[in-house]
PDB file of C-alpha atoms in Angstrom:
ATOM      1  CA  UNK G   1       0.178  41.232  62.248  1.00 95.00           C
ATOM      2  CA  UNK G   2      -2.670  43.485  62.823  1.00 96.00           C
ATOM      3  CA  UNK G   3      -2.694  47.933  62.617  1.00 97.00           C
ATOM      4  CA  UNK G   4      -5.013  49.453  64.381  1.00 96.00           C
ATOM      5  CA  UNK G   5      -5.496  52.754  66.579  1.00 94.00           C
ATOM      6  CA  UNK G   6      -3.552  53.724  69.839  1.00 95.00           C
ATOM      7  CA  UNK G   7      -5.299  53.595  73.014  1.00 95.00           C
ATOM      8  CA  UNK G   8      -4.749  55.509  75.706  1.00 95.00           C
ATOM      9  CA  UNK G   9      -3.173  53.240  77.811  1.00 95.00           C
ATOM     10  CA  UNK G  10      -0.839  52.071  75.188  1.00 96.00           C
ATOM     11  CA  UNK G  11       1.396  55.235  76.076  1.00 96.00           C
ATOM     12  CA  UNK G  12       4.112  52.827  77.791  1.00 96.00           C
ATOM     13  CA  UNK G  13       4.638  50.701  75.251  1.00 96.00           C
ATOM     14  CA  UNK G  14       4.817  53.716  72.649  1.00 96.00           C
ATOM     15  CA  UNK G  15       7.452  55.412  74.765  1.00 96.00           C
ATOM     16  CA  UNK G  16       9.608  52.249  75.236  1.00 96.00           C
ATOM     17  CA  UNK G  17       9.837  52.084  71.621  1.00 96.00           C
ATOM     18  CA  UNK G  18      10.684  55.692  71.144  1.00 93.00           C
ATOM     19  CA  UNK G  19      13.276  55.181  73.862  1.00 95.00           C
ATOM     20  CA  UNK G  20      15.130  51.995  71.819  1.00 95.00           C
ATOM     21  CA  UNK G  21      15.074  54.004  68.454  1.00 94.00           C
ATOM     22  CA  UNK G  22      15.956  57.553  69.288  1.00 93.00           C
ATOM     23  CA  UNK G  23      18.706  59.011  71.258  1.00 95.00           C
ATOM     24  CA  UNK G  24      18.339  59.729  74.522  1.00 92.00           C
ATOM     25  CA  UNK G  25      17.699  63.857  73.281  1.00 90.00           C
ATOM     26  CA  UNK G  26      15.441  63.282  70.398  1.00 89.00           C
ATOM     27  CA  UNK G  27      12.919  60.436  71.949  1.00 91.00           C
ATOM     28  CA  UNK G  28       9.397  61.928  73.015  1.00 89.00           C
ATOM     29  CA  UNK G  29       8.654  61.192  76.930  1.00 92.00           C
ATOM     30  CA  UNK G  30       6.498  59.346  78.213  1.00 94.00           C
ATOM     31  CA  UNK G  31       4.816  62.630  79.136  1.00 93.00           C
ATOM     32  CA  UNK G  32       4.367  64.029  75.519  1.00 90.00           C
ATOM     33  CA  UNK G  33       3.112  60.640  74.428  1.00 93.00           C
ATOM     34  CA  UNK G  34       0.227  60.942  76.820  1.00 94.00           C
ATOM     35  CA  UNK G  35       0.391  64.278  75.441  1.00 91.00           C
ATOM     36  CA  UNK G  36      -0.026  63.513  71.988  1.00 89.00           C
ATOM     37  CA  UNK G  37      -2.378  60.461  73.069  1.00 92.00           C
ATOM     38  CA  UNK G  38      -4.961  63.529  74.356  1.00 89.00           C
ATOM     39  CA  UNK G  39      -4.439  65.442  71.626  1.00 85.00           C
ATOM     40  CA  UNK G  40      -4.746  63.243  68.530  1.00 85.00           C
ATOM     41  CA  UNK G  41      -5.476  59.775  69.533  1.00 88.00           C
ATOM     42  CA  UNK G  42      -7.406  59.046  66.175  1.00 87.00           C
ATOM     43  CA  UNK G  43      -3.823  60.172  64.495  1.00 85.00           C
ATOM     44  CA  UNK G  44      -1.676  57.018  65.980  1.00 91.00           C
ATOM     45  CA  UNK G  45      -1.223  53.993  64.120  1.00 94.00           C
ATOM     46  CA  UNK G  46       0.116  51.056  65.440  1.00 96.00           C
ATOM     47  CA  UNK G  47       1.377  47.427  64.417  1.00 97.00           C
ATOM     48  CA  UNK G  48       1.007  44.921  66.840  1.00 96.00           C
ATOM     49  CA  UNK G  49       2.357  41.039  66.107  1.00 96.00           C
ATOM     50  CA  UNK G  50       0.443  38.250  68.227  1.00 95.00           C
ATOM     51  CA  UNK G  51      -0.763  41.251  70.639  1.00 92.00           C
ATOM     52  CA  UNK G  52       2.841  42.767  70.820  1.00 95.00           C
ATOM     53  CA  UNK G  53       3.674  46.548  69.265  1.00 97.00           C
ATOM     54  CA  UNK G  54       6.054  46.761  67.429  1.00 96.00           C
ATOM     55  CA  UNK G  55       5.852  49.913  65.497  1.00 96.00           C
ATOM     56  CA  UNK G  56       3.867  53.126  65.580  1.00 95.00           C
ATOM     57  CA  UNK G  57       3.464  56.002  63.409  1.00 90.00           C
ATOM     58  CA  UNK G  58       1.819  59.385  64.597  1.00 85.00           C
ATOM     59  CA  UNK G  59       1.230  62.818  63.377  1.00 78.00           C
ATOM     60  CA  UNK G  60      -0.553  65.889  63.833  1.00 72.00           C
ATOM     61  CA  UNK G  61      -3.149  67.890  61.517  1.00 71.00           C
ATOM     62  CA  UNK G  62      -2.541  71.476  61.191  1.00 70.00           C
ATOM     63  CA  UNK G  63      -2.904  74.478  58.942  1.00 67.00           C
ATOM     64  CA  UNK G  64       1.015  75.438  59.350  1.00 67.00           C
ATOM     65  CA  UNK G  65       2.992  75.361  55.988  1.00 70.00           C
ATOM     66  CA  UNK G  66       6.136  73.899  57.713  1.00 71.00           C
ATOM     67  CA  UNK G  67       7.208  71.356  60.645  1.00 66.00           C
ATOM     68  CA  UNK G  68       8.502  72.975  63.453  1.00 65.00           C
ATOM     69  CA  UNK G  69       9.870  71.822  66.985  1.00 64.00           C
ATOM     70  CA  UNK G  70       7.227  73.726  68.704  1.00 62.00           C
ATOM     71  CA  UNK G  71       4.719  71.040  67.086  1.00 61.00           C
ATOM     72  CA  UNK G  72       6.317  68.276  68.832  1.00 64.00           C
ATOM     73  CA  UNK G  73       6.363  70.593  72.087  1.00 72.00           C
ATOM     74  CA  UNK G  74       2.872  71.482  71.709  1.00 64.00           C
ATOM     75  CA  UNK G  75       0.865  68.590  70.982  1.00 64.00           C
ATOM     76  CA  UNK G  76      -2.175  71.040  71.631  1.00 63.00           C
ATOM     77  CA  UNK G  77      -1.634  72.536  67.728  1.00 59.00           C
ATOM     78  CA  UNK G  78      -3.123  69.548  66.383  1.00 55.00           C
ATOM     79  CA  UNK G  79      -6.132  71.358  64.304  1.00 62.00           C
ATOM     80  CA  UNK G  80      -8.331  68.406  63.019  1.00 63.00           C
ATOM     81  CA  UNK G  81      -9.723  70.524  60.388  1.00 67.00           C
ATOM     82  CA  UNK G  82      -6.851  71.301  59.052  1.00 59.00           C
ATOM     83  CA  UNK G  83      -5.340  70.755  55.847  1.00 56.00           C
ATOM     84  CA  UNK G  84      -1.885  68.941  56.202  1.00 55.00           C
ATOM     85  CA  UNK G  85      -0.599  66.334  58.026  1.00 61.00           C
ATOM     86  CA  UNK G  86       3.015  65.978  59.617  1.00 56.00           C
ATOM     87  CA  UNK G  87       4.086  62.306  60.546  1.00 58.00           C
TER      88      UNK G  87
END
C-alpha cells in the first residue's frame, strides 16, 4: 500500500469513491472534486494498493472557528495560511 498526494487527474477515481460511500445527496461531484483538486491539491491524501485507490482523505485550511456547508460549496475558502484544518 502506498499514500501519497492527489493529482489532478485523479478526480475520477476520487468521485467514484465518494459516489459508493455517500448517498446520492451528500457525495461531492465530480465537479467540486476538480474543485477542491484546484483549490487545495497539496491537502488530498490518498491510499493506493498495487496502483489502485482505495481511500482518500481531504480538507481545507482556513481561519473560520467552525465547519460550515458553505466550505464544502466553496472550495475557494481554503486559506493556506491559516490556522485550522477541517477534514
Amino acid at each position: 500500500m502506498e499514500i501519497r498526494n492527489a493529482v489532478f487527474s485523479d478526480w475520477k477515481a476520487l468521485a467514484e469513491i465518494e459516489r459508493v460511500c455517500f448517498p446520492a445527496e451528500e457525495a461531492a461531484s465530480g465537479d467540486s472534486i476538480r474543485e477542491r483538486l484546484s483549490c487545495f491539491p497539496d491537502h488530498f491524501w490518498l491510499l493506493s494498493d498495487q496502483g489502485r485507490i482505495v481511500s482518500f482523505v481531504d480538507g481545507m485550511v482556513t481561519e473560520e472557528k467552525d465547519l460550515t456547508d458553505e466550505m464544502y460549496e466553496r472550495p475557494a475558502m481554503h486559506r493556506e495560511e491559516g490556522s485550522g484544518a477541517y477534514l
